Each structure stands twice: as structure tokens, then as C-alpha cells.
PDB file of C-alpha atoms in Angstrom:
ATOM      1  CA  MET A 383      -0.292  18.638  64.569  1.00 46.00           C
ATOM      2  CA  ASP A 384      -1.058  16.705  61.402  1.00 56.00           C
ATOM      3  CA  ASN A 385      -4.450  17.090  59.768  1.00 61.00           C
ATOM      4  CA  PRO A 386      -6.048  13.612  59.463  1.00 63.00           C
ATOM      5  CA  ASN A 387      -8.417  14.752  56.703  1.00 64.00           C
ATOM      6  CA  TYR A 388      -5.467  15.998  54.636  1.00 65.00           C
ATOM      7  CA  ASN A 389      -3.584  12.702  54.986  1.00 75.00           C
ATOM      8  CA  LEU A 390      -6.710  10.767  54.040  1.00 78.00           C
ATOM      9  CA  GLN A 391      -7.186  12.894  50.909  1.00 80.00           C
ATOM     10  CA  VAL A 392      -3.554  12.345  49.861  1.00 82.00           C
ATOM     11  CA  LYS A 393      -3.936   8.601  50.220  1.00 81.00           C
ATOM     12  CA  TYR A 394      -7.195   8.707  48.265  1.00 82.00           C
ATOM     13  CA  ASN A 395      -5.583  10.687  45.409  1.00 84.00           C
ATOM     14  CA  THR A 396      -2.637   8.279  45.276  1.00 86.00           C
ATOM     15  CA  LEU A 397      -4.937   5.268  45.148  1.00 85.00           C
ATOM     16  CA  GLU A 398      -7.091   6.865  42.445  1.00 86.00           C
ATOM     17  CA  LYS A 399      -4.005   7.626  40.333  1.00 86.00           C
ATOM     18  CA  LEU A 400      -2.780   4.037  40.598  1.00 84.00           C
ATOM     19  CA  LEU A 401      -6.197   2.685  39.626  1.00 84.00           C
ATOM     20  CA  ARG A 402      -6.357   4.954  36.556  1.00 83.00           C
ATOM     21  CA  GLU A 403      -2.861   3.917  35.427  1.00 81.00           C
ATOM     22  CA  THR A 404      -3.761   0.245  35.867  1.00 77.00           C
ATOM     23  CA  GLU A 405      -6.957   0.733  33.880  1.00 73.00           C
ATOM     24  CA  GLN A 406      -5.070   2.373  30.997  1.00 70.00           C
ATOM     25  CA  LYS A 407      -2.464  -0.389  30.884  1.00 66.00           C
ATOM     26  CA  THR A 408      -5.147  -3.078  30.922  1.00 60.00           C
ATOM     27  CA  ALA A 409      -7.120  -1.393  28.143  1.00 54.00           C
ATOM     28  CA  SER A 410      -4.033  -1.075  25.920  1.00 47.00           C
ATOM     29  CA  VAL A 411      -3.309  -4.809  26.006  1.00 45.00           C
ATOM     30  CA  LYS A 412      -4.603  -6.493  22.853  1.00 48.00           C
ATOM     31  CA  LEU A 413      -6.132  -9.877  23.434  1.00 49.00           C
ATOM     32  CA  VAL A 414      -4.981 -12.612  21.065  1.00 55.00           C
ATOM     33  CA  LYS A 415      -7.931 -14.026  19.155  1.00 72.00           C
ATOM     34  CA  ASP A 416      -8.464 -17.749  19.481  1.00 77.00           C
ATOM     35  CA  LYS A 417      -9.205 -18.845  15.917  1.00 80.00           C
ATOM     36  CA  ILE A 418      -9.372 -22.616  16.418  1.00 85.00           C
ATOM     37  CA  GLY A 419     -10.732 -23.244  19.924  1.00 85.00           C
ATOM     38  CA  GLU A 420      -9.627 -25.429  22.827  1.00 88.00           C
ATOM     39  CA  GLU A 421     -11.147 -28.630  21.431  1.00 90.00           C
ATOM     40  CA  ALA A 422      -9.221 -28.300  18.179  1.00 90.00           C
ATOM     41  CA  LYS A 423      -5.995 -27.594  20.096  1.00 90.00           C
ATOM     42  CA  GLU A 424      -6.372 -30.828  22.056  1.00 91.00           C
ATOM     43  CA  LEU A 425      -6.987 -32.790  18.851  1.00 91.00           C
ATOM     44  CA  ILE A 426      -3.895 -31.249  17.250  1.00 91.00           C
ATOM     45  CA  LYS A 427      -1.777 -32.420  20.191  1.00 91.00           C
ATOM     46  CA  LYS A 428      -3.293 -35.882  19.846  1.00 90.00           C
ATOM     47  CA  ARG A 429      -2.489 -35.942  16.117  1.00 91.00           C
ATOM     48  CA  GLN A 430       1.117 -34.970  16.789  1.00 90.00           C
ATOM     49  CA  ALA A 431       1.403 -37.846  19.244  1.00 88.00           C
ATOM     50  CA  LEU A 432      -0.034 -40.261  16.677  1.00 86.00           C
ATOM     51  CA  ARG A 433       2.487 -39.150  14.060  1.00 87.00           C
ATOM     52  CA  GLN A 434       5.323 -39.930  16.424  1.00 86.00           C
ATOM     53  CA  GLN A 435       4.002 -43.441  17.010  1.00 84.00           C
ATOM     54  CA  LYS A 436       5.105 -45.993  14.445  1.00 78.00           C
ATOM     55  CA  SER A 437       2.047 -48.149  15.050  1.00 78.00           C
ATOM     56  CA  SER A 438      -0.426 -45.426  14.047  1.00 76.00           C
ATOM     57  CA  THR A 439      -2.059 -45.717  10.631  1.00 82.00           C
ATOM     58  CA  ARG A 440      -2.807 -43.088   8.040  1.00 85.00           C
ATOM     59  CA  LYS A 441      -6.537 -43.641   8.523  1.00 86.00           C
ATOM     60  CA  GLU A 442      -6.310 -42.680  12.201  1.00 88.00           C
ATOM     61  CA  ILE A 443      -4.422 -39.497  11.352  1.00 87.00           C
ATOM     62  CA  SER A 444      -6.868 -38.710   8.540  1.00 89.00           C
ATOM     63  CA  ASP A 445      -9.896 -39.178  10.809  1.00 91.00           C
ATOM     64  CA  ILE A 446      -8.497 -36.922  13.491  1.00 91.00           C
ATOM     65  CA  SER A 447      -7.612 -34.290  10.874  1.00 92.00           C
ATOM     66  CA  LYS A 448     -11.241 -34.266   9.714  1.00 92.00           C
ATOM     67  CA  SER A 449     -12.359 -33.829  13.322  1.00 93.00           C
ATOM     68  CA  ILE A 450      -9.963 -30.887  13.704  1.00 92.00           C
ATOM     69  CA  ASN A 451     -11.408 -29.160  10.635  1.00 92.00           C
ATOM     70  CA  GLN A 452     -14.950 -29.679  11.908  1.00 93.00           C
ATOM     71  CA  CYS A 453     -14.054 -28.236  15.321  1.00 92.00           C
ATOM     72  CA  ILE A 454     -12.417 -25.192  13.732  1.00 92.00           C
ATOM     73  CA  ARG A 455     -15.485 -24.523  11.567  1.00 92.00           C
ATOM     74  CA  LYS A 456     -17.842 -24.845  14.542  1.00 92.00           C
ATOM     75  CA  HIS A 457     -15.651 -22.578  16.676  1.00 91.00           C
ATOM     76  CA  ARG A 458     -15.471 -19.947  13.932  1.00 89.00           C
ATOM     77  CA  GLN A 459     -19.233 -20.021  13.394  1.00 90.00           C
ATOM     78  CA  LYS A 460     -19.905 -19.745  17.138  1.00 90.00           C
ATOM     79  CA  THR A 461     -17.436 -16.864  17.523  1.00 87.00           C
ATOM     80  CA  ARG A 462     -19.032 -14.900  14.694  1.00 88.00           C
ATOM     81  CA  THR A 463     -22.549 -15.533  16.028  1.00 89.00           C
ATOM     82  CA  ASP A 464     -21.584 -14.463  19.550  1.00 87.00           C
ATOM     83  CA  LYS A 465     -19.873 -11.310  18.257  1.00 86.00           C
ATOM     84  CA  ILE A 466     -22.877 -10.267  16.155  1.00 87.00           C
ATOM     85  CA  THR A 467     -25.295 -11.010  19.005  1.00 89.00           C
ATOM     86  CA  TYR A 468     -23.201  -8.945  21.432  1.00 85.00           C
ATOM     87  CA  HIS A 469     -23.172  -5.857  19.199  1.00 84.00           C
ATOM     88  CA  ILE A 470     -26.882  -6.141  18.397  1.00 86.00           C
ATOM     89  CA  GLU A 471     -27.743  -6.268  22.094  1.00 84.00           C
ATOM     90  CA  SER A 472     -25.336  -3.462  23.072  1.00 82.00           C
ATOM     91  CA  THR A 473     -25.676  -0.989  20.184  1.00 82.00           C
ATOM     92  CA  GLY A 474     -28.541  -2.284  18.060  1.00 80.00           C
ATOM     93  CA  GLY A 475     -26.362  -2.515  14.927  1.00 81.00           C
ATOM     94  CA  VAL A 476     -23.932  -4.900  13.254  1.00 81.00           C
ATOM     95  CA  LYS A 477     -21.588  -2.461  11.491  1.00 83.00           C
ATOM     96  CA  LYS A 478     -18.907  -2.676  14.174  1.00 81.00           C
ATOM     97  CA  ALA A 479     -19.321  -6.449  14.352  1.00 82.00           C
ATOM     98  CA  TRP A 480     -18.660  -6.872  10.614  1.00 80.00           C
ATOM     99  CA  LYS A 481     -15.601  -4.625  10.937  1.00 79.00           C
ATOM    100  CA  GLU A 482     -14.173  -6.763  13.747  1.00 78.00           C
ATOM    101  CA  LEU A 483     -15.001 -10.018  11.962  1.00 79.00           C
ATOM    102  CA  GLN A 484     -13.352  -8.952   8.700  1.00 76.00           C
ATOM    103  CA  GLU A 485     -10.345 -11.214   8.217  1.00 70.00           C
ATOM    104  CA  ASN A 486      -8.904  -9.761   5.017  1.00 67.00           C
ATOM    105  CA  THR A 487      -7.515  -6.295   4.325  1.00 67.00           C
ATOM    106  CA  ASP A 488      -8.423  -4.286   1.242  1.00 65.00           C
ATOM    107  CA  TRP A 489      -5.335  -3.563  -0.841  1.00 66.00           C
ATOM    108  CA  ILE A 490      -6.837  -0.470  -2.494  1.00 69.00           C
ATOM    109  CA  SER A 491     -10.468   0.256  -1.704  1.00 68.00           C
ATOM    110  CA  ASN A 492     -12.928   1.692  -4.238  1.00 71.00           C
ATOM    111  CA  MET A 493     -10.692   0.968  -7.254  1.00 73.00           C
ATOM    112  CA  LYS A 494     -12.889   1.003 -10.379  1.00 74.00           C
ATOM    113  CA  ASP A 495     -12.145   0.067 -13.977  1.00 74.00           C
ATOM    114  CA  LYS A 496     -13.387   1.673 -17.201  1.00 73.00           C
ATOM    115  CA  LYS A 497     -16.783   0.006 -16.779  1.00 75.00           C
ATOM    116  CA  ILE A 498     -17.156   1.591 -13.296  1.00 74.00           C
ATOM    117  CA  LYS A 499     -16.872  -1.857 -11.755  1.00 76.00           C
ATOM    118  CA  THR A 500     -15.151  -2.083  -8.376  1.00 76.00           C
ATOM    119  CA  GLN A 501     -12.052  -4.294  -8.400  1.00 74.00           C
ATOM    120  CA  THR A 502     -10.685  -5.866  -5.224  1.00 70.00           C
ATOM    121  CA  LYS A 503      -8.204  -8.520  -6.389  1.00 75.00           C
ATOM    122  CA  ARG A 504      -4.543  -7.565  -6.670  1.00 74.00           C
ATOM    123  CA  SER A 505      -4.207  -8.758 -10.271  1.00 79.00           C
ATOM    124  CA  GLU A 506      -7.280  -6.757 -11.331  1.00 79.00           C
ATOM    125  CA  ILE A 507      -6.026  -3.610  -9.574  1.00 77.00           C
ATOM    126  CA  LEU A 508      -2.636  -3.946 -11.297  1.00 79.00           C
ATOM    127  CA  GLU A 509      -4.389  -4.286 -14.652  1.00 82.00           C
ATOM    128  CA  VAL A 510      -6.439  -1.124 -14.039  1.00 78.00           C
ATOM    129  CA  ALA A 511      -3.307   0.826 -13.054  1.00 77.00           C
ATOM    130  CA  THR A 512      -1.395  -0.466 -16.093  1.00 76.00           C
ATOM    131  CA  ASP A 513      -4.196   0.556 -18.469  1.00 76.00           C
ATOM    132  CA  TYR A 514      -4.294   4.017 -16.914  1.00 72.00           C
ATOM    133  CA  TYR A 515      -0.567   4.693 -17.326  1.00 68.00           C
ATOM    134  CA  ARG A 516      -0.564   3.189 -20.805  1.00 66.00           C
ATOM    135  CA  GLY A 517      -3.283   5.667 -21.757  1.00 61.00           C
ATOM    136  CA  THR A 518      -1.195   8.606 -20.597  1.00 58.00           C
ATOM    137  CA  ASN A 519       1.573   7.654 -23.088  1.00 53.00           C
ATOM    138  CA  PHE A 520       4.227   7.142 -20.435  1.00 47.00           C
ATOM    139  CA  GLN A 521       5.904   4.561 -22.639  1.00 46.00           C
ATOM    140  CA  ASN A 522       6.407   7.117 -25.437  1.00 49.00           C
ATOM    141  CA  TRP A 523       8.977   8.903 -23.306  1.00 46.00           C
ATOM    142  CA  LYS A 524      10.932  10.205 -26.325  1.00 43.00           C
ATOM    143  CA  PHE A 525       7.997  12.402 -27.330  1.00 44.00           C
ATOM    144  CA  ARG A 526       7.343  13.656 -23.793  1.00 47.00           C
ATOM    145  CA  LEU A 527       9.964  16.405 -23.898  1.00 47.00           C
ATOM    146  CA  GLN A 528      10.237  18.579 -20.837  1.00 46.00           C
ATOM    147  CA  LEU A 529       8.905  22.116 -20.909  1.00 46.00           C
ATOM    148  CA  VAL A 530      11.721  24.452 -21.933  1.00 49.00           C
ATOM    149  CA  LEU A 531      11.992  27.871 -23.489  1.00 48.00           C
ATOM    150  CA  GLU A 532      11.625  28.131 -27.261  1.00 51.00           C
ATOM    151  CA  GLU A 533      15.061  29.665 -27.790  1.00 55.00           C
ATOM    152  CA  ARG A 534      16.734  26.811 -25.876  1.00 59.00           C
ATOM    153  CA  VAL A 535      15.087  24.181 -28.093  1.00 59.00           C
ATOM    154  CA  ALA A 536      15.982  26.045 -31.260  1.00 59.00           C
ATOM    155  CA  GLU A 537      19.562  26.493 -30.082  1.00 64.00           C
ATOM    156  CA  ALA A 538      19.908  22.782 -29.296  1.00 60.00           C
ATOM    157  CA  ILE A 539      18.622  21.783 -32.728  1.00 58.00           C
ATOM    158  CA  LYS A 540      20.780  24.214 -34.702  1.00 58.00           C
ATOM    159  CA  GLN A 541      24.097  23.805 -32.936  1.00 55.00           C
ATOM    160  CA  GLU A 542      26.325  20.817 -33.522  1.00 43.00           C
ATOM    161  CA  LYS A 543      27.587  20.824 -29.962  1.00 45.00           C
ATOM    162  CA  PRO A 544      26.211  22.337 -26.744  1.00 45.00           C
ATOM    163  CA  ASN A 545      27.965  25.457 -25.580  1.00 46.00           C
ATOM    164  CA  THR A 546      29.548  23.923 -22.468  1.00 45.00           C
ATOM    165  CA  GLU A 547      33.035  23.028 -21.324  1.00 48.00           C
ATOM    166  CA  ASN A 548      32.084  19.348 -21.107  1.00 43.00           C
ATOM    167  CA  ALA A 549      30.776  19.205 -24.684  1.00 41.00           C
ATOM    168  CA  LYS A 550      32.465  15.860 -25.406  1.00 42.00           C
ATOM    169  CA  GLU A 551      30.307  14.124 -22.831  1.00 43.00           C
ATOM    170  CA  TYR A 552      27.125  14.825 -24.800  1.00 39.00           C
ATOM    171  CA  PRO A 553      26.284  13.280 -28.214  1.00 39.00           C
ATOM    172  CA  THR A 554      25.834  15.565 -31.199  1.00 39.00           C
ATOM    173  CA  GLU A 555      23.706  13.343 -33.443  1.00 41.00           C
ATOM    174  CA  VAL A 556      20.089  14.182 -34.180  1.00 43.00           C
ATOM    175  CA  GLU A 557      17.479  11.825 -35.576  1.00 47.00           C
ATOM    176  CA  SER A 558      15.334  12.935 -38.509  1.00 48.00           C
ATOM    177  CA  LEU A 559      11.651  12.021 -38.302  1.00 48.00           C
ATOM    178  CA  GLU A 560       9.315  11.405 -41.229  1.00 52.00           C
ATOM    179  CA  GLU A 561       6.581  13.568 -39.721  1.00 56.00           C
ATOM    180  CA  PRO A 562       7.248  16.703 -37.667  1.00 57.00           C
ATOM    181  CA  ILE A 563       6.256  16.684 -34.028  1.00 56.00           C
ATOM    182  CA  GLU A 564       5.036  19.480 -31.797  1.00 60.00           C
ATOM    183  CA  ILE A 565       6.941  20.369 -28.638  1.00 56.00           C
ATOM    184  CA  LYS A 566       5.025  22.232 -25.959  1.00 57.00           C
ATOM    185  CA  LEU A 567       7.020  25.154 -24.596  1.00 53.00           C
ATOM    186  CA  ALA A 568       6.980  26.786 -21.197  1.00 53.00           C
ATOM    187  CA  ASN A 569       5.150  29.846 -22.546  1.00 58.00           C
ATOM    188  CA  GLY A 570       2.258  27.671 -23.755  1.00 61.00           C
ATOM    189  CA  GLN A 571       3.199  27.810 -27.455  1.00 61.00           C
ATOM    190  CA  TYR A 572       4.142  24.854 -29.665  1.00 61.00           C
ATOM    191  CA  LEU A 573       7.273  24.420 -31.765  1.00 56.00           C
ATOM    192  CA  LYS A 574       7.122  22.116 -34.817  1.00 59.00           C
ATOM    193  CA  THR A 575      10.302  20.259 -35.757  1.00 56.00           C
ATOM    194  CA  LYS A 576      11.234  17.086 -37.616  1.00 51.00           C
ATOM    195  CA  TYR A 577      14.446  16.638 -35.648  1.00 51.00           C
ATOM    196  CA  LEU A 578      14.388  14.702 -32.422  1.00 49.00           C
ATOM    197  CA  LEU A 579      17.386  14.834 -30.140  1.00 46.00           C
ATOM    198  CA  THR A 580      18.799  11.370 -29.602  1.00 40.00           C
ATOM    199  CA  PHE A 581      19.447  12.243 -25.953  1.00 38.00           C
ATOM    200  CA  LEU A 582      17.744  14.958 -23.950  1.00 46.00           C
ATOM    201  CA  ASN A 583      21.053  15.717 -22.236  1.00 45.00           C
ATOM    202  CA  ARG A 584      21.802  18.277 -24.937  1.00 48.00           C
ATOM    203  CA  ILE A 585      18.830  20.385 -23.941  1.00 49.00           C
ATOM    204  CA  GLU A 586      19.580  19.896 -20.267  1.00 50.00           C
ATOM    205  CA  ALA A 587      23.217  20.962 -20.783  1.00 46.00           C
ATOM    206  CA  LEU A 588      22.144  24.143 -22.558  1.00 47.00           C
ATOM    207  CA  MET A 589      19.668  24.946 -19.810  1.00 46.00           C
ATOM    208  CA  VAL A 590      22.340  24.449 -17.143  1.00 45.00           C
ATOM    209  CA  SER A 591      24.876  26.578 -18.998  1.00 45.00           C
ATOM    210  CA  GLY A 592      22.275  29.275 -19.637  1.00 44.00           C
ATOM    211  CA  SER A 593      21.255  29.448 -15.980  1.00 42.00           C
ATOM    212  CA  ALA A 594      24.922  29.581 -14.922  1.00 40.00           C
ATOM    213  CA  GLN A 595      25.627  32.488 -17.274  1.00 44.00           C
ATOM    214  CA  SER A 596      22.507  34.429 -16.245  1.00 42.00           C
TER     215      SER A 596
END
């Protein structure tokens, strides 16, 4: 004989599961914000009809356009006021309201220039980034030699050609500088030289050949 209490509990659990699934689906749906209002929508339809009529004048279209702008401003102001009022009454604060009402997105937040002034515009942020990379001497790439062992640098400067099978692929010219430069080595020391390799491929080729032999 079937237990009526058991069947009732099964039906209750099934109904509860369906209600929870429906609640989750409903909560996940994002409502589309109405930014212009119903009154403005009706006026826009009316303006479209006037534009299709040959008898309509520019003044009529201009007047209805002004009315549309006024309706949009009133709707926006009312929406913002209602949103702020709702959050004040429900939570007592306006922080969440301002977050929901924010219409623009920060490109990079808290970007500051040399004067510790926060910059928000894209052009200003690009200028700050450009000044930063210019200060790190990224443009003087010839003098930013990679960290290599001292003997590899000395070998590249002294030899006419790199000790590799594909020596013809790499140039052998070196450029003489008026003032010697310092090259930072991997061991932390500095090597002074007045010769700058025209292409860094010579050093790279020696490093590759050295690692292959070792």
C-alpha cells in the first residue's frame, strides 16, 4: 500500500525545486534600461511620420525635436531621483545608487601624473604613459644591451666574425663611438668600451654557439 505522506512530500520537493529554478532564471535576466521614456518614444514616432509627409515644415520637425529633448531630460532626472530615493529608504546610503547611475566607464582608474593629479581622459592617460616610458630610455635601444657574460662581449668585439657556421648571415662591422659606454654584465660588473656593435645579432650568435658547445 502506498504511503500518502511520502507521495505528498515528493510532490512538495518537486514543486519547491521548480520554484527555485524559476527564481534563479528570473533573477539572471537583465532588464533593459529605458533611457528616454514612453513619452519621448511616442514623439519620436510622430517626428518620423512628419518627415515622411511632404507637407510638413522644418519648423514643425524642429519643435517636436525640442519637445523630445525636454522629455528625455525630465525622464533622466526622474529616474535618477527615484533610484537615489529607493536606495536611501532601503539601505540608508547612496553609494550603490551612484554606482548604478554611472553612465561612463573609467579607462584606467587612479592614474596620476608627475604632479600627483588624477587623470581620467584618454589623451591625458596616454601622455602620462608616454612620459613614463620616455623617462626609462626605451627609445635609446642601442644602449640598452642585454645582460651577457663579460667574456662573450669581449669575444664579440675582438673577433671579425662570430664563430658560427652561419657567419655570413651576421654583419661584421662595428661602430666607433666618441665616448666609451658602460655595459652592465650578468655578474653585476660593468665593461667600458668605445665600440658599439651595429647589430646585436653578433652577441646573440655567440651566445647560441656557446650554449650549443657547452
